[in-house]
Amino acid sequence: MLKRSKQTARETKQEAKDAKNGLFAACSFSSLGLDPKLSDQLQERMGFEAPTRVQAQSIPVILSGRDVLVNAATGTGKTIAYLAPIIHHLQAHSPKVDRSHGTFALVIVPTRELCLQVYETLEKLLHRFHWIVPGYVMGGEKKAKEKARLRKGISILIATPGRLLDHLKNTASFEHKNLRWVIFDEADCILEMGYGKETEQIIKLLGSRQYEEGDEDDDDDIVPKGAQKQTLLLSATLNEKVNHLAKLSLDDPVMIGLENSKPQQKLPIESPASPDSDEDEMVIHVNKSANPSSEDYGIPSQLVQKYVKVPCGARLVALLSVLKNLFEREASQKVVVFFSTRDAVDFHHQLLSEFQWPPNSETQEEEATKELFLKCKTFRLHGSMEQEDRRSAFATFKAEKQALLLSTDVAARGLDFPKVRCIIQYDCPGEATEYVHRVGRTARIGEKGEALLFLQPVEIDYLKDLKKHGATLAEYPLLKVLDKFPLPGNMPRIKKVISLESHPWVISLQRALEFFTYGEPKMKNLAKNAFVSWVRGYAAHKGELKSIFVVKKLHLGHVAKSFALKEQPSLVGKSHHKETMKRKRDERQKGQHPKKRKKMSGGNSRSTTKT
Ligand SMILES: Nc1ncnc2c1ncn2[C@@H]1O[C@H](COP(=O)(O)OP(=O)(O)OP(=O)(O)O)[C@@H](O)[C@H]1O
C-alpha cells in the first residue's frame, strides 16, 4: 500500500516536472533582446529563472514593433510577455520619459481585480525604472482622484473599458498624444462582457494608428512623426468572435498560438461595421476542415479535470461534503468555487461561515465539541460588493495559505491567486471558453491542480460540448467520499445505498442544513433570493446550451432543497406564481395529480448580470 502511494507521489512529481519542462523555453530573458537591468529584475528580484515559451515567442515580436495576437493557455505568463517589451523601450527612451509626456502605453482589462493585479506586476517590474510611472483607472474608484492622477501624468495606464472611455471623453488633462501601445488583455472577454461599443469608441478616440506627419511641433510630443501605434490582443481563448476588434485595431498582425489561423495578411484599418461580415478579411480563422469538431483551447496539460454527477436535491450536501473532504485531505490549500449569481454567492458564504457540526448537541459537552463544518476561512467576491470589500477579499484571499473563495465569474478571468489547488464549478459556466478560464485559476505556471464540475444527470450532455473544445473529464467518486463521513448519533449505516438521496449522510446533513436555514430569518431570506436568481440564471443560458440546460426540466422543489429550503418559495415573480396556479388548475381539471409534474412551466425569466 505504502509502496503504491510512494509510486503515485513519484508519478505526480514527474508529471509536474514534465509540465514545467514543456512550459519554459531553453533561453534567458536577456537573449530575447531585453535590457540587462530588466532581465536582471525578472530573474533576480522576481525569481523567474527562464522565460515561458509564450514569453520567448512574443517578446522579440513585440520588441520589433509588430501588432500581435497571442493565444496561450491560462497561467503561462502573458502579462510579462506584453509588459516587459514596453518597459524595455520606455526605459531606453530619449529624451527620458517623464510625467509631463502623459501616457505611452494603455492596458485594457475586463475587471477591476485584473486591473489591480496587472498594476501590481507592473510596479514590481518598474522597480529599477522609477521615472516610468504606473497607474490605473477603473470603475468603483473616485473619479476626482483619478483625474488628479491623470493630470500629473501616468506613463503606463491600466484601465477597465467603461472608466477609460469616461476619462477619454471628460478628462481634458488626460494626455495621450504620445500613446504608442494599446493592449487588450482578455480581449474576447472585453467583448463578451458587452464592452464592444465602448471598445470601438475608445479605438476611435485614441486616433489612427499612424501619427500624422506634419503636425505642429509640440515640445511634449516625443514620439517620432510617422511612428506607428502598436496593438496587442491576448487571451487563452481567442476565437473568431474577436475578429471585428482585430480588424479595427490591428495591422498585419503576427499570430502566436493560433495554429489554425490564416496566414498573415494585410488588413484594412477601417473595416465594415458588421462583425465578421467578410470571411476573407478575418484575422482569426479557425480551419474547421482541419479540425471539424471545433477549436481547442489551451488547458494546462497537468490539470486533473473531473465532473461529479449529482441530482439537484443533493447538490448542496454534495458540495459541502466535497469541500470538507478536500480540506481534511490537505488542510493547507486554497479552493475557489464558482456560482452563477451574486445571491448564490452571498447565501453559500453566510452558510459556510456559520454552519456548525455536529448539528444536535444535547449536553453541554457535546455543545463544546461543536465547530464550524468547514474550518477554513471563507471569502466571497462578486460585482455587487462595495469596492473596498472587493479589494480586501481579493487581496486577503491572495495572501492566505488555507482558504476558500466563493465567487461569480468576476474571478474567472486572468486572476492569479497563488497556490489554488482546486476549482469547483458548482454552477455550470456558459460557453466552453468560460470553463477554460475558470479552471485556469489553478494549475498555473506548471503547478498541479484539480478541477471539478458539478452536473445534474439531465445536464450530462455538457461534457460533449467540452470535449469538442479539447476538455475530457473523468467521473469523481462521490459515493466513496460520502461513505467516509461518520454518521451523527446512532444512525444506522446501510450497506447498499440505492440512490444518492437515500444515503444516510446526505439525509442527515440535508436535515441539519434546513434546520440551520430556518433558524434565522436572515438566512432564510438569503436562501430564497438565491433560489430566485439561480432559476433566472438557469433560464438565461444561451445558444446551443439552451438544449442542455432546460429550465422546464428543473424540479423546483429539488432546486429549493439545494438552497436548504424545505419547500419551493413562490418568489420567482408574480407571473410565475400565476402560471403555477394556472397549471395546477389545468392539471386538476384534467384529473392529474399536481405533485407528479412539479416542473418549471415558464422559461422566460432572464438573468441579471452574472458577475
Ligand atoms: N517566466 C516565468 N517564470 C516563472 N513564473 C512566471 C514567469 N512569467 C510569469 N510568471 C508567473 O506566472 C503566473 C501567471 O502569469 P500570468 O497571470 O501573466 O498568466 P496568464 O497567461 O496571463 O494567465 P491568464 O490567461 O489566466 O490570464 C504569475 O504568478 C506570474 O508572476
mmCIF file of N, CA and C in Angstrom, residues 15 300-306 435 443 448-452 472 474:
data_model
loop_
_atom_site.group_PDB
_atom_site.id
_atom_site.type_symbol
_atom_site.label_atom_id
_atom_site.label_comp_id
_atom_site.label_asym_id
_atom_site.label_seq_id
_atom_site.Cartn_x
_atom_site.Cartn_y
_atom_site.Cartn_z
ATOM 1 N N GLU A 15 5.009 14.234 -13.350
ATOM 2 C CA GLU A 15 4.078 14.934 -14.230
ATOM 3 C C GLU A 15 4.261 16.450 -14.109
ATOM 4 N N PRO A 300 -4.105 23.748 -19.305
ATOM 5 C CA PRO A 300 -2.816 23.224 -18.837
ATOM 6 C C PRO A 300 -2.832 21.694 -18.793
ATOM 7 N N SER A 301 -1.800 21.070 -19.366
ATOM 8 C CA SER A 301 -1.825 19.611 -19.529
ATOM 9 C C SER A 301 -1.829 18.880 -18.184
ATOM 10 N N GLN A 302 -1.263 19.505 -17.139
ATOM 11 C CA GLN A 302 -1.174 18.808 -15.853
ATOM 12 C C GLN A 302 -2.455 18.929 -15.021
ATOM 13 N N LEU A 303 -3.438 19.690 -15.514
ATOM 14 C CA LEU A 303 -4.680 19.877 -14.760
ATOM 15 C C LEU A 303 -5.515 18.590 -14.776
ATOM 16 N N VAL A 304 -5.935 18.147 -13.582
ATOM 17 C CA VAL A 304 -6.789 16.958 -13.488
ATOM 18 C C VAL A 304 -8.247 17.420 -13.517
ATOM 19 N N GLN A 305 -8.980 17.027 -14.555
ATOM 20 C CA GLN A 305 -10.352 17.522 -14.718
ATOM 21 C C GLN A 305 -11.374 16.429 -14.417
ATOM 22 N N LYS A 306 -12.313 16.753 -13.519
ATOM 23 C CA LYS A 306 -13.330 15.760 -13.159
ATOM 24 C C LYS A 306 -14.710 16.386 -13.164
ATOM 25 N N TYR A 435 -15.470 27.909 -19.139
ATOM 26 C CA TYR A 435 -14.958 26.732 -18.437
ATOM 27 C C TYR A 435 -13.426 26.831 -18.366
ATOM 28 N N ALA A 443 -3.506 25.223 -11.482
ATOM 29 C CA ALA A 443 -2.515 24.631 -12.409
ATOM 30 C C ALA A 443 -1.811 25.718 -13.210
ATOM 31 N N LYS A 448 0.567 21.876 -10.042
ATOM 32 C CA LYS A 448 -0.527 20.918 -10.208
ATOM 33 C C LYS A 448 -1.857 21.566 -9.801
ATOM 34 N N GLY A 449 -2.940 20.956 -10.255
ATOM 35 C CA GLY A 449 -4.257 21.494 -9.910
ATOM 36 C C GLY A 449 -5.365 20.546 -10.312
ATOM 37 N N GLU A 450 -6.505 20.716 -9.652
ATOM 38 C CA GLU A 450 -7.670 19.872 -9.934
ATOM 39 C C GLU A 450 -8.858 20.751 -10.247
ATOM 40 N N ALA A 451 -9.742 20.247 -11.098
ATOM 41 C CA ALA A 451 -10.969 20.999 -11.372
ATOM 42 C C ALA A 451 -12.143 20.039 -11.314
ATOM 43 N N LEU A 452 -13.211 20.490 -10.684
ATOM 44 C CA LEU A 452 -14.382 19.637 -10.521
ATOM 45 C C LEU A 452 -15.625 20.385 -10.982
ATOM 46 N N THR A 472 -11.528 16.790 -21.598
ATOM 47 C CA THR A 472 -12.110 15.483 -21.274
ATOM 48 C C THR A 472 -12.082 15.307 -19.763
ATOM 49 N N ALA A 474 -13.029 13.099 -16.163
ATOM 50 C CA ALA A 474 -13.301 11.778 -15.584
ATOM 51 C C ALA A 474 -14.326 11.945 -14.466
#
